[in-house]
Amino acid sequence: MASEVPFRERISCTIDEACSGTGVARTRLYQMIADKRVQTTKEGRRRLVIVRSLIAVLDPQPEQTAA
């Protein structure tokens, strides 16, 4: 069985997965894409969200763990 990659570790995801994984409304996500705050790419007809760009917008100051 293939294990699912945690959301933060994924390279890209679909619009639906981005909304579900972050709790951001679809309209708001499209607004962030239009404002070029969130990067996307197209694979054929599918629009994929670049997860690290979405996380950077939602969590600009990620916690740093002490070493």
XYZ file of N, CA, C and O in Angstrom:
268
model
N 0.831 -1.188 0.000
C 0.000 0.000 0.000
C 0.873 1.249 0.000
O 1.840 1.337 0.739
N 0.509 2.211 -0.802
C 1.241 3.464 -0.862
C 0.756 4.372 0.269
O -0.443 4.494 0.504
N 1.689 4.975 0.980
C 1.297 5.895 2.045
C 1.151 7.297 1.456
O 1.853 7.668 0.521
N 0.232 8.049 2.023
C -0.024 9.400 1.530
C 1.019 10.364 2.091
O 1.373 10.305 3.264
N 1.510 11.247 1.261
C 2.506 12.239 1.662
C 1.798 13.348 2.445
O 0.773 13.860 1.984
N 2.323 13.744 3.612
C 1.704 14.842 4.370
C 1.617 16.108 3.514
O 2.489 16.374 2.678
N 0.577 16.894 3.737
C 0.304 18.067 2.901
C 1.506 18.996 2.790
O 1.880 19.415 1.699
N 2.155 19.344 3.890
C 3.286 20.273 3.881
C 4.491 19.744 3.109
O 5.345 20.509 2.700
N 4.571 18.446 2.918
C 5.704 17.837 2.221
C 5.449 17.620 0.736
O 6.346 17.208 0.011
N 4.241 17.903 0.289
C 3.908 17.722 -1.125
C 4.481 18.851 -1.955
O 4.655 19.967 -1.485
N 4.761 18.562 -3.206
C 5.250 19.576 -4.139
C 4.080 20.386 -4.676
O 4.142 21.612 -4.748
N 3.016 19.702 -5.045
C 1.844 20.377 -5.595
C 0.596 19.636 -5.166
O 0.648 18.523 -4.658
N -0.541 20.294 -5.384
C -1.837 19.684 -5.085
C -2.886 20.344 -5.962
O -2.642 21.389 -6.567
N -4.054 19.741 -6.012
C -5.146 20.306 -6.792
C -5.772 21.481 -6.028
O -5.497 21.671 -4.840
N -6.601 22.230 -6.697
C -7.318 23.342 -6.064
C -8.156 22.808 -4.898
O -8.130 23.371 -3.801
N -8.886 21.724 -5.114
C -9.717 21.144 -4.053
C -8.880 20.707 -2.860
O -9.260 20.938 -1.705
N -7.733 20.077 -3.116
C -6.861 19.640 -2.026
C -6.292 20.835 -1.272
O -6.151 20.788 -0.048
N -5.957 21.904 -1.985
C -5.433 23.110 -1.346
C -6.484 23.727 -0.424
O -6.171 24.125 0.697
N -7.707 23.776 -0.880
C -8.793 24.321 -0.057
C -9.041 23.440 1.161
O -9.158 23.930 2.285
N -9.102 22.158 0.949
C -9.350 21.214 2.027
C -8.201 21.193 3.028
O -8.420 21.174 4.234
N -6.976 21.223 2.544
C -5.810 21.131 3.405
C -5.526 22.372 4.221
O -4.856 22.308 5.248
N -6.026 23.514 3.772
C -5.740 24.777 4.458
C -6.960 25.436 5.073
O -6.815 26.324 5.909
N -8.144 25.052 4.625
C -9.357 25.695 5.115
C -9.658 27.006 4.409
O -10.545 27.753 4.812
N -8.928 27.302 3.340
C -9.145 28.522 2.560
C -10.280 28.275 1.570
O -10.330 27.226 0.926
N -11.178 29.231 1.464
C -12.284 29.109 0.518
C -11.759 29.147 -0.915
O -10.747 29.784 -1.209
N -12.453 28.470 -1.790
C -12.052 28.383 -3.200
C -11.915 29.771 -3.842
O -10.950 30.046 -4.540
N -12.884 30.646 -3.586
C -12.842 32.001 -4.142
C -11.610 32.745 -3.655
O -10.934 33.425 -4.433
N -11.296 32.624 -2.375
C -10.120 33.296 -1.799
C -8.837 32.733 -2.409
O -7.902 33.482 -2.697
N -8.780 31.420 -2.610
C -7.600 30.807 -3.215
C -7.395 31.343 -4.628
O -6.283 31.728 -4.994
N -8.460 31.406 -5.411
C -8.340 31.960 -6.770
C -7.920 33.429 -6.737
O -7.184 33.880 -7.604
N -8.355 34.165 -5.734
C -7.950 35.559 -5.595
C -6.446 35.647 -5.307
O -5.752 36.485 -5.884
N -5.936 34.787 -4.441
C -4.500 34.777 -4.146
C -3.694 34.371 -5.379
O -2.599 34.892 -5.606
N -4.232 33.474 -6.189
C -3.561 33.071 -7.431
C -3.541 34.249 -8.408
O -2.514 34.548 -9.015
N -4.672 34.945 -8.552
C -4.760 36.096 -9.466
C -3.814 37.217 -9.033
O -3.234 37.901 -9.877
N -3.636 37.385 -7.715
C -2.735 38.405 -7.174
C -1.274 37.965 -7.234
O -0.395 38.692 -6.776
N -1.047 36.752 -7.762
C 0.298 36.169 -7.886
C 0.976 35.962 -6.537
O 2.190 35.992 -6.405
N 0.164 35.746 -5.499
C 0.699 35.439 -4.173
C 0.914 33.940 -4.023
O 1.736 33.516 -3.228
N 0.158 33.155 -4.786
C 0.276 31.691 -4.764
C 0.609 31.245 -6.181
O -0.046 31.650 -7.138
N 1.626 30.408 -6.301
C 2.059 29.920 -7.611
C 1.284 28.667 -7.997
O 0.949 27.841 -7.145
N 1.035 28.548 -9.300
C 0.385 27.354 -9.836
C 1.112 26.924 -11.101
O 1.921 27.670 -11.650
N 0.783 25.742 -11.544
C 1.285 25.237 -12.805
C 0.162 24.437 -13.442
O -0.788 24.059 -12.765
N 0.260 24.207 -14.722
C -0.752 23.388 -15.398
C -0.104 22.124 -15.920
O 0.985 22.158 -16.477
N -0.784 21.038 -15.710
C -0.393 19.736 -16.248
C -1.569 19.288 -17.093
O -2.587 18.848 -16.550
N -1.442 19.465 -18.402
C -2.589 19.213 -19.272
C -3.663 20.242 -18.974
O -3.411 21.444 -19.009
N -4.852 19.775 -18.614
C -5.951 20.677 -18.264
C -6.039 20.950 -16.769
O -6.843 21.761 -16.334
N -5.228 20.249 -15.982
C -5.296 20.383 -14.522
C -4.457 21.554 -14.027
O -3.321 21.729 -14.422
N -5.023 22.340 -13.142
C -4.311 23.433 -12.476
C -3.826 22.882 -11.139
O -4.608 22.387 -10.340
N -2.512 22.946 -10.896
C -1.931 22.460 -9.658
C -1.339 23.626 -8.880
O -0.683 24.495 -9.446
N -1.577 23.628 -7.580
C -1.064 24.665 -6.689
C 0.294 24.209 -6.160
O 0.450 23.064 -5.740
N 1.276 25.097 -6.170
C 2.584 24.820 -5.599
C 2.452 24.998 -4.079
O 2.229 26.110 -3.595
N 2.552 23.888 -3.357
C 2.247 23.881 -1.924
C 3.130 24.853 -1.142
O 2.638 25.590 -0.290
N 4.426 24.902 -1.420
C 5.307 25.783 -0.629
C 4.921 27.251 -0.784
O 5.065 28.030 0.151
N 4.398 27.650 -1.951
C 3.978 29.046 -2.125
C 2.706 29.328 -1.332
O 2.550 30.416 -0.779
N 1.825 28.355 -1.248
C 0.592 28.499 -0.467
C 0.924 28.581 1.019
O 0.405 29.439 1.733
N 1.814 27.734 1.484
C 2.208 27.750 2.890
C 2.912 29.058 3.231
O 2.695 29.623 4.304
N 3.735 29.571 2.328
C 4.440 30.827 2.564
C 3.468 31.989 2.765
O 3.732 32.888 3.570
N 2.353 31.967 2.067
C 1.344 33.025 2.219
C 0.601 32.871 3.538
O 0.371 33.837 4.253
N 0.254 31.646 3.882
C -0.553 31.399 5.079
C 0.263 31.373 6.360
O -0.255 31.651 7.429
N 1.532 31.001 6.271
C 2.387 30.852 7.439
C 3.749 31.490 7.149
O 4.745 30.789 7.003
N 3.795 32.831 7.048
C 5.030 33.495 6.617
C 6.192 33.360 7.595
O 7.329 33.489 7.222
N 5.912 33.084 8.855
C 6.950 32.939 9.874
C 6.874 31.535 10.493
O 6.438 31.386 11.619
N 7.277 30.478 9.748
C 7.180 29.141 10.313
C 8.050 29.016 11.558
O 9.094 29.660 11.679
N 7.581 28.208 12.492
C 8.334 27.995 13.725
C 9.655 27.338 13.419
O 9.736 26.428 12.589
N 10.681 27.791 14.087
C 11.985 27.168 13.940
C 12.211 26.299 15.154
O 12.003 26.723 16.279
N 12.633 25.061 14.895
C 12.867 24.145 15.996
C 14.278 24.326 16.516
O 15.210 24.573 15.762
N 14.419 24.218 17.817
C 15.746 24.340 18.427
C 16.531 23.078 18.157
O 16.008 21.968 18.238
N 17.790 23.228 17.827
C 18.635 22.069 17.533
C 19.317 21.568 18.769
O 19.538 22.199 19.723
